[in-house]
Tab-separated table of C-alpha atoms in Angstrom:
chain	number	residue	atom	x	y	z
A	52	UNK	CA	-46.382	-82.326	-1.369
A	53	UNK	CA	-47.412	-78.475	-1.723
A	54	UNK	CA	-47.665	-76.560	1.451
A	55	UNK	CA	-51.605	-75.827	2.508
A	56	UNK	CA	-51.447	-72.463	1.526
A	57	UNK	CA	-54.605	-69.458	2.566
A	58	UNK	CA	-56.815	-67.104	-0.182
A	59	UNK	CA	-58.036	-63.806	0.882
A	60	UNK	CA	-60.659	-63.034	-0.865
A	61	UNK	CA	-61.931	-58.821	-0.881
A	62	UNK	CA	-58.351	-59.181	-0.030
A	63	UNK	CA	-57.373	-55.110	-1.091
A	64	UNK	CA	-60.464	-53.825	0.976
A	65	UNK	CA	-60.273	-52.349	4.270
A	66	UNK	CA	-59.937	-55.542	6.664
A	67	UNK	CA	-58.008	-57.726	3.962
A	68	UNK	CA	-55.005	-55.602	3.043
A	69	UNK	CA	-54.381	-55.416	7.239
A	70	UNK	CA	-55.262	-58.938	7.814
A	71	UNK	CA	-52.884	-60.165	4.954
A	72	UNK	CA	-49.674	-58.273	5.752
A	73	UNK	CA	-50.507	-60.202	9.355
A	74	UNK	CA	-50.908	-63.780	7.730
A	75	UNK	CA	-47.907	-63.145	5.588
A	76	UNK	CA	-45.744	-62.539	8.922
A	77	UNK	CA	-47.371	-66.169	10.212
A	78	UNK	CA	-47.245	-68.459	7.520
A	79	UNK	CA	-44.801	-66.699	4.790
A	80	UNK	CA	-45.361	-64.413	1.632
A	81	UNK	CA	-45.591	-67.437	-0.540
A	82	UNK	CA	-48.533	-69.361	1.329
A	83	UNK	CA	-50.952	-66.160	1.771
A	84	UNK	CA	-52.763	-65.466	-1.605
A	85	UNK	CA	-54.415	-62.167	-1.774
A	86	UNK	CA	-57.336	-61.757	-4.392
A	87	UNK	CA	-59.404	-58.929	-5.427
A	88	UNK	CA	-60.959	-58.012	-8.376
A	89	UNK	CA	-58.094	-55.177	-9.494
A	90	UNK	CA	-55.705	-55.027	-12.813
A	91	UNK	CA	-52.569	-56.406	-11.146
A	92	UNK	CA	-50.672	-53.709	-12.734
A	93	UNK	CA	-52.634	-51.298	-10.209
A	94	UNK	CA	-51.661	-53.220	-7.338
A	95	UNK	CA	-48.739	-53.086	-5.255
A	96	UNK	CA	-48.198	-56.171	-3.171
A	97	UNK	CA	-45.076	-58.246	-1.981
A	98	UNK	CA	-46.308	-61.878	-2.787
A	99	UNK	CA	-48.738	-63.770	-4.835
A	100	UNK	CA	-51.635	-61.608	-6.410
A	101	UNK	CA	-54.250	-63.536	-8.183
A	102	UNK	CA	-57.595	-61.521	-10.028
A	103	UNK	CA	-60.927	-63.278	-8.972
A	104	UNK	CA	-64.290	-62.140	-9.603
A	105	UNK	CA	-66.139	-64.048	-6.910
A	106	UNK	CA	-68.936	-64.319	-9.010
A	107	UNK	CA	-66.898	-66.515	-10.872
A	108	UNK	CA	-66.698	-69.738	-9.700
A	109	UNK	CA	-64.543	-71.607	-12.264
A	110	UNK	CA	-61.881	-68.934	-11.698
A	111	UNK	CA	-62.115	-69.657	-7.827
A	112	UNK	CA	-61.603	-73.453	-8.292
A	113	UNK	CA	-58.842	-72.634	-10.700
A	114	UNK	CA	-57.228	-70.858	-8.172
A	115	UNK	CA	-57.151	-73.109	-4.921
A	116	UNK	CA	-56.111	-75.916	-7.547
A	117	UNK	CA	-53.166	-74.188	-8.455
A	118	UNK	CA	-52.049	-72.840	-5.117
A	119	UNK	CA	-53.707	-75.474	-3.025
A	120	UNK	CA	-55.843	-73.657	-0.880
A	121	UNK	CA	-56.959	-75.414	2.403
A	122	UNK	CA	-57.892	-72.376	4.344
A	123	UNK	CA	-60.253	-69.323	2.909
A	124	UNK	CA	-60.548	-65.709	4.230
A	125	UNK	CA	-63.818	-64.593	2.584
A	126	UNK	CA	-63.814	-60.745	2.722
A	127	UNK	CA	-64.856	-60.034	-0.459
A	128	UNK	CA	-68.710	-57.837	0.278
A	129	UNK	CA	-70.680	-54.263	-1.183
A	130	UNK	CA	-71.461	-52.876	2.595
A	131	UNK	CA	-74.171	-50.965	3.710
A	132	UNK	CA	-74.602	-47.883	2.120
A	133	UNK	CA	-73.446	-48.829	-1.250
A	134	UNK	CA	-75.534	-52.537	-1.290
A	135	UNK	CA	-78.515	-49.736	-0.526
A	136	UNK	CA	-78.444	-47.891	-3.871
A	137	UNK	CA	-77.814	-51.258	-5.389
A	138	UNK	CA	-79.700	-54.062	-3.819
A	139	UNK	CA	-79.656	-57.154	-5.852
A	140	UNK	CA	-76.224	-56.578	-6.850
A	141	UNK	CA	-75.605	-56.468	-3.139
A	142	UNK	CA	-77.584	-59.463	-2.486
A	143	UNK	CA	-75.882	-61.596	-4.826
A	144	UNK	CA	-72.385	-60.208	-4.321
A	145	UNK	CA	-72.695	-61.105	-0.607
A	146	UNK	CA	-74.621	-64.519	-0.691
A	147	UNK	CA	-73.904	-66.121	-3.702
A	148	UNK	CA	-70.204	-65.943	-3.225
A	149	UNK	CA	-70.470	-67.166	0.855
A	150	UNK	CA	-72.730	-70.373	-0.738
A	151	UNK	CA	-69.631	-71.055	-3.126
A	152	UNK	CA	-67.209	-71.122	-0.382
A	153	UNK	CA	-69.467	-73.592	1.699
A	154	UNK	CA	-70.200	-75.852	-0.892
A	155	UNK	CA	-66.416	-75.825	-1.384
A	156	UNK	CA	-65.698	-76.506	1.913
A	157	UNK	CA	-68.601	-79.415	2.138
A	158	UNK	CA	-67.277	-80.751	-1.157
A	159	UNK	CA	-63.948	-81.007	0.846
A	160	UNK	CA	-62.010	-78.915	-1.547
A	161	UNK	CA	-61.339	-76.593	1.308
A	162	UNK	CA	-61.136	-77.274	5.250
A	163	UNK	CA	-61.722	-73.924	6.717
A	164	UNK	CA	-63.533	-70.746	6.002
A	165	UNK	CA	-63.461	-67.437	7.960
A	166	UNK	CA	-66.714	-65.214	6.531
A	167	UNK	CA	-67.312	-61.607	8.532
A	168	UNK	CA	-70.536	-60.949	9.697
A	169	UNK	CA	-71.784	-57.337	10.583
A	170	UNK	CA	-73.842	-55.522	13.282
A	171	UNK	CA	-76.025	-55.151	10.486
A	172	UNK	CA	-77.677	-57.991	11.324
A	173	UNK	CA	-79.441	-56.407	14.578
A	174	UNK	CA	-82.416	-53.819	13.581
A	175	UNK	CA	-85.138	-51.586	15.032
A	176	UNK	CA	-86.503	-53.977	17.379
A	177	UNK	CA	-83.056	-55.422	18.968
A	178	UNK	CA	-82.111	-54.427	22.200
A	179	UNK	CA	-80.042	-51.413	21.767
A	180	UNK	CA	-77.640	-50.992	24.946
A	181	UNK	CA	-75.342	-54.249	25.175
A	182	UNK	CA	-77.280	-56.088	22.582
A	183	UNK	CA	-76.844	-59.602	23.720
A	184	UNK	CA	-75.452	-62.828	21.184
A	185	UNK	CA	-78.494	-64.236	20.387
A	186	UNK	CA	-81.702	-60.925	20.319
A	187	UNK	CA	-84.257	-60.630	18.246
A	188	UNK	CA	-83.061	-59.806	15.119
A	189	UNK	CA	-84.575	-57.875	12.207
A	190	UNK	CA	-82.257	-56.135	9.758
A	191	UNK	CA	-83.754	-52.754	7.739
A	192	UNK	CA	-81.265	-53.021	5.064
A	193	UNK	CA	-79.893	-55.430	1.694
A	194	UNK	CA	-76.446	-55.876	3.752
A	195	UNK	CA	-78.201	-56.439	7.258
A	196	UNK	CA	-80.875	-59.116	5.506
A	197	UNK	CA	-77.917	-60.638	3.570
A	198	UNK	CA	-75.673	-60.928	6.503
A	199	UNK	CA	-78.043	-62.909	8.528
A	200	UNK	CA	-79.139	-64.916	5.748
A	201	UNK	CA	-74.998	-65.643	5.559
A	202	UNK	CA	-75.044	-66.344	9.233
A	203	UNK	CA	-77.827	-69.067	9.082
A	204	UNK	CA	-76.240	-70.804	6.277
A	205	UNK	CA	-72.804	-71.429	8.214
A	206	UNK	CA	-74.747	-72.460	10.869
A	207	UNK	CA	-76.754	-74.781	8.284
A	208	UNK	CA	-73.639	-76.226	6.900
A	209	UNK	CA	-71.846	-76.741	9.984
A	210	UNK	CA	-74.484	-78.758	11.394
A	211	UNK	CA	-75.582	-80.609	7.838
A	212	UNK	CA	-72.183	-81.417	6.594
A	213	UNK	CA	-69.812	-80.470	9.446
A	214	UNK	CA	-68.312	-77.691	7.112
A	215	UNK	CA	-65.664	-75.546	9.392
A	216	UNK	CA	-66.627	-71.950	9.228
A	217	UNK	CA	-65.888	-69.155	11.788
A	218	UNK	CA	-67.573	-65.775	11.776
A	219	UNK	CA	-67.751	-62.827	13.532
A	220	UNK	CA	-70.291	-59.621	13.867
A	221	UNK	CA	-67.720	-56.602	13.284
A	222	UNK	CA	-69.048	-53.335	14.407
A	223	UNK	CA	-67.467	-50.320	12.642
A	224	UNK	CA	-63.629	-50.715	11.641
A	225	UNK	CA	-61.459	-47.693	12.198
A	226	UNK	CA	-57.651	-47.481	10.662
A	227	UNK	CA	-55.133	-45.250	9.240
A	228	UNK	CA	-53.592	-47.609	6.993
A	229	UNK	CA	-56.644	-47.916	4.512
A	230	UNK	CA	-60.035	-45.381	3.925
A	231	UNK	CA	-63.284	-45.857	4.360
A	232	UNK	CA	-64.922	-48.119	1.888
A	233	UNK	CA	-69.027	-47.501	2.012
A	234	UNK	CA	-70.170	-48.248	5.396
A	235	UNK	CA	-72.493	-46.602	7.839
A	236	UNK	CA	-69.564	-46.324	10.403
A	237	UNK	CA	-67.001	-45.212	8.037
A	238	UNK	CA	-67.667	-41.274	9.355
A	239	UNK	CA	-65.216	-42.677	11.715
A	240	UNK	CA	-62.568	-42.513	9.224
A	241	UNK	CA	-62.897	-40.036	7.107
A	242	UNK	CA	-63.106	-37.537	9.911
A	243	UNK	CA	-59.514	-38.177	10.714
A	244	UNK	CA	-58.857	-37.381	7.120
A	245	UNK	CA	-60.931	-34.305	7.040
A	246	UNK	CA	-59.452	-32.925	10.435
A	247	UNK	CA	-56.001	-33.229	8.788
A	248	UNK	CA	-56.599	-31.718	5.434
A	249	UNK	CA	-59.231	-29.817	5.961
A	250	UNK	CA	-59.956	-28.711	10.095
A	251	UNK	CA	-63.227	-29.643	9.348
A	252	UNK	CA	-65.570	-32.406	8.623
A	253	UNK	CA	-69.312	-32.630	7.802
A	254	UNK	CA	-71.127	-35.273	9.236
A	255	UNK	CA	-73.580	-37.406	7.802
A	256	UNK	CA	-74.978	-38.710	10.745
A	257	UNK	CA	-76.102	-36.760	13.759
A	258	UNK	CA	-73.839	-35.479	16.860
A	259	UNK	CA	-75.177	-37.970	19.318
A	260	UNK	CA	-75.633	-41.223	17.350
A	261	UNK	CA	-73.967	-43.680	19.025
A	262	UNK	CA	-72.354	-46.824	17.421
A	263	UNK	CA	-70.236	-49.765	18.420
A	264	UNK	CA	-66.644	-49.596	16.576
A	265	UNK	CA	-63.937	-51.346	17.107
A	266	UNK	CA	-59.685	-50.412	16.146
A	267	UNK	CA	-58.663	-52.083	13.020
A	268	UNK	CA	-55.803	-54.259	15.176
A	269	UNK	CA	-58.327	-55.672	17.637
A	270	UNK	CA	-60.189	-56.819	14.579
A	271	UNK	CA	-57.458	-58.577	12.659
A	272	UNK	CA	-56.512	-59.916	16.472
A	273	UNK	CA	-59.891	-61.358	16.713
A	274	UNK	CA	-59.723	-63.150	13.743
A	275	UNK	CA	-56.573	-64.695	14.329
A	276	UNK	CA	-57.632	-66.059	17.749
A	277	UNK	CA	-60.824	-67.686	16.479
A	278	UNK	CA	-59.505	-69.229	13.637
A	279	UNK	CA	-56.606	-70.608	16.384
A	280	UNK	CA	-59.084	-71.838	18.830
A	281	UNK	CA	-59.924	-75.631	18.708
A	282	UNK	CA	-63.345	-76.335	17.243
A	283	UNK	CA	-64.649	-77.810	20.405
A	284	UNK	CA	-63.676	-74.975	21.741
A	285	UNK	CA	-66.430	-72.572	20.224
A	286	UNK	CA	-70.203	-72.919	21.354
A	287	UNK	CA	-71.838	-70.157	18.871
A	288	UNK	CA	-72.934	-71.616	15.939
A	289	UNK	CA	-73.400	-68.310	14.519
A	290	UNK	CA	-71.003	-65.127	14.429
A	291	UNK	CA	-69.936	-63.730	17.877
A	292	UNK	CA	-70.709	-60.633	18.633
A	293	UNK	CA	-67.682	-57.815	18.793
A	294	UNK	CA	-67.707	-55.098	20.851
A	295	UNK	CA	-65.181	-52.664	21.404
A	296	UNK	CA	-65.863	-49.365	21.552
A	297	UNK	CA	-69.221	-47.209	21.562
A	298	UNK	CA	-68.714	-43.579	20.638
A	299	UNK	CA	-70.912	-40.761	18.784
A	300	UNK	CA	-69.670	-38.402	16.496
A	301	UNK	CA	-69.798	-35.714	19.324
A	302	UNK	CA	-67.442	-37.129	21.578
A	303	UNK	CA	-64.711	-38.262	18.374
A	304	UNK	CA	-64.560	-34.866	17.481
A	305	UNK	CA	-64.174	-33.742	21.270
A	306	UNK	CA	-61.511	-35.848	21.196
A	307	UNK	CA	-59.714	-34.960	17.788
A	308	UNK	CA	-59.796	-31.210	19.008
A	309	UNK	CA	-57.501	-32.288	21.569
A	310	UNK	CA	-54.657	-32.626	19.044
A	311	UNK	CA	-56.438	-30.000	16.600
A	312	UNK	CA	-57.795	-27.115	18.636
A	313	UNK	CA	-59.116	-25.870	15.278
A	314	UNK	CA	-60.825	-28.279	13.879
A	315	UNK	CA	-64.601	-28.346	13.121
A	316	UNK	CA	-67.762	-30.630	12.801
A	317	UNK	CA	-71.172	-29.758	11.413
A	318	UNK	CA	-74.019	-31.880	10.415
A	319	UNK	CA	-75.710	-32.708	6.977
A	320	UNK	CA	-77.764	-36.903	7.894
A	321	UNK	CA	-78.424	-38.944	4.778
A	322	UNK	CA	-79.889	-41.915	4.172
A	323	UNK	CA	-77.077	-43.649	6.067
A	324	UNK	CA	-78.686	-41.462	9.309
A	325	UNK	CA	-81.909	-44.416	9.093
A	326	UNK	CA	-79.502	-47.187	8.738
A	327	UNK	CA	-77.496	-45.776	11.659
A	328	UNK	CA	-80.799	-45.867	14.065
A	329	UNK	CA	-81.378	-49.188	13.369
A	330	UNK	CA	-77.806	-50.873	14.256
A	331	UNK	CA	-76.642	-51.281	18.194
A	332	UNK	CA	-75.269	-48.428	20.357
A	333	UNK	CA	-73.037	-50.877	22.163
A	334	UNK	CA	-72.094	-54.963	21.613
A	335	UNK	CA	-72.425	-57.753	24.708
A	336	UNK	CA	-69.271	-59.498	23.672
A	337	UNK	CA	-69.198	-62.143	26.811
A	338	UNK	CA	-69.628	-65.206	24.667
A	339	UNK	CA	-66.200	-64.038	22.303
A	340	UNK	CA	-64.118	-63.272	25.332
A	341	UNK	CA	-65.513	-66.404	27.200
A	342	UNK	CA	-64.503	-68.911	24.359
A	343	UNK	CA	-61.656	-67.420	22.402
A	344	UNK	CA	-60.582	-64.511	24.571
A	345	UNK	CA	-61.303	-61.712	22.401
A	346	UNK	CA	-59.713	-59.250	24.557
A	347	UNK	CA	-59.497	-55.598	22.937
A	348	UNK	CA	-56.835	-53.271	23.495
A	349	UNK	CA	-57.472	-49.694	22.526
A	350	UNK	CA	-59.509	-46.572	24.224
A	351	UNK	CA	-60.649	-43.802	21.965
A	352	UNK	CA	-58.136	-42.121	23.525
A	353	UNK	CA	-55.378	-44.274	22.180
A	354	UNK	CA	-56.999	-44.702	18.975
A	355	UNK	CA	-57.071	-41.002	18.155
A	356	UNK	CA	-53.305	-40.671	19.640
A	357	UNK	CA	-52.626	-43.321	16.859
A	358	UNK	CA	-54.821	-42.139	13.920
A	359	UNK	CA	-53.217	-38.654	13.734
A	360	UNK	CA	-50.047	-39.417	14.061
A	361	UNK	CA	-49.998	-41.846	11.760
A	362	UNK	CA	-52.312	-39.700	9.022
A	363	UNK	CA	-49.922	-37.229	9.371
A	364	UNK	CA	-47.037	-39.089	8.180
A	365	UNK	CA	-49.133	-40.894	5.107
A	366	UNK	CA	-50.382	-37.498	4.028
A	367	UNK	CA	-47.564	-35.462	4.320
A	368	UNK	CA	-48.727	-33.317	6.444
């Protein structure tokens, strides 16, 4: 018999190539098959590599037949800013692959997905402060409306055809370890990049705009403990929300020029500025911590201890 083995799909993207060094560690190199859509030859990985184009769904089957897939990490997404200046492409990048996955999974070809969700899903008229699990919800943009959509079709295939899938609403991911790949919240890490190389960063969303983020190893924590936690466990149907953090781009770079008395911020908003004022300042997370223990671990203080140091080192400087 071949050992049950895991795909990571989006696998060389900003949560996947964190989350798979972590599964590798659990289950071995040679049960943890990273994906992404990349010449091999331009990726450097210790384990199995396999290209998918999640669009293509013969390739996908062709892979879990080979290695035997049981359990699917589905990270592959375009996020907010760029599914913005390219919205059906976003749309069907986002939903047409998650629909794949669950019809796998329903089909029994799979037994477990995990799919991210996004505080993208929230919009102008959600509560704002400690937006609860369940608000009114009314997304502004092609990720937000896509996200939700994703949400309500787990929930649709979990209670249709009892398909396993286990989400969560990420707020904005910070780490060192990969940049920022599109997002709203990714000012968050490019600034440490910027305040390294440069003293200086230009922000593209005003000095008081607050926004729920969370440190990228309290993210790939969460997602181990849900997909850990018995099934009868979990009483959200949909994603759980993640909180974390709630900082503006003020009080990072307060807290940068602790460490870099020199550095600088200024202000240019974009389009991203709109998309900002429409997400949460800060995430109720009671239900996450109630069933699974979601429990995270670092301040802003920590985080930006962390960040730089580690920056340093990876750029040379």
């Amino acid at each position: 018999m071949k050992t049950d083995t895991i795909l990571i799909t989006g696998a060389l993207g900003q949560i996947g190539s964190e989350l798979a060094e972590k599964l590798k560690t659990i289950y071995g190199k040679n049960n943890v098959i990273i994906s992404d859509i990349r010449d091999p030859k331009d990726v450097n990985y210790d384990g199995i590599y396999e290209v998918i184009d999640v669009l293509d769904v013969e390739r996908i089957k062709e892979v879990i037949h080979k290695h035997n897939v049981k359990t699917v990490y589905h990270l592959a997404a375009l996020l907010s800013g760029t599914a913005e200046k390219n919205p059906m492409f976003g749309w069907k990048l986002n939903m047409d692959t998650l629909l794949t996955f669950l019809e796998l999974a329903k089909d029994k070809i799979i037994d477990k997905i995990f799919w991210p969700s996004s505080i993208g899903v929230f919009g102008p008229d959600t509560p704002k402060d400690n937006t609860p699990q369940n608000p009114i919800q009314t997304p502004s943009t092609v990720y937000g409306i896509s996200k939700l959509s994703g949400e309500y079709w787990c929930k649709w295939y979990q209670q249709n055809h009892n398909v396993d899938v286990r989400s969560v609403r990420f707020p904005g991911l910070i780490s060192w370890k990969t940049p920022a790949g599109g997002g709203t919240t990714d000012y968050a890490v490019d600034i440490y990049y910027k305040a390294i190389e440069n003293k200086k960063y230009t922000c593209f969303l005003e000095e008081n705009t607050y926004l729920p983020m969370l440190y990228m190893d309290d993210a790939i924590d969460a997602i181990l403990k849900l997909m850990a936690t018995d099934n009868n466990e979990l009483n959200e149907f949909k994603s759980y929300n993640l909180g974390g953090l709630s900082f503006s781009p003020k009080e990072l770079s307060i807290e940068i020029k602790k460490h870099i008395p020199e550095f600088e911020i200024s202000y240019e908003t974009d389009f991203r500025q709109a998309i900002a004022d429409s997400w949460p300042s800060s995430i109720d997370d009671t239900e996450a911590k109630t069933d699974w223990g979601f429990e995270p671990k670092n301040s802003i203080e920590k985080m930006t201890e962390i960040m730089l140091t580690n920056l340093k080192i990876k750029l040379n400087k």
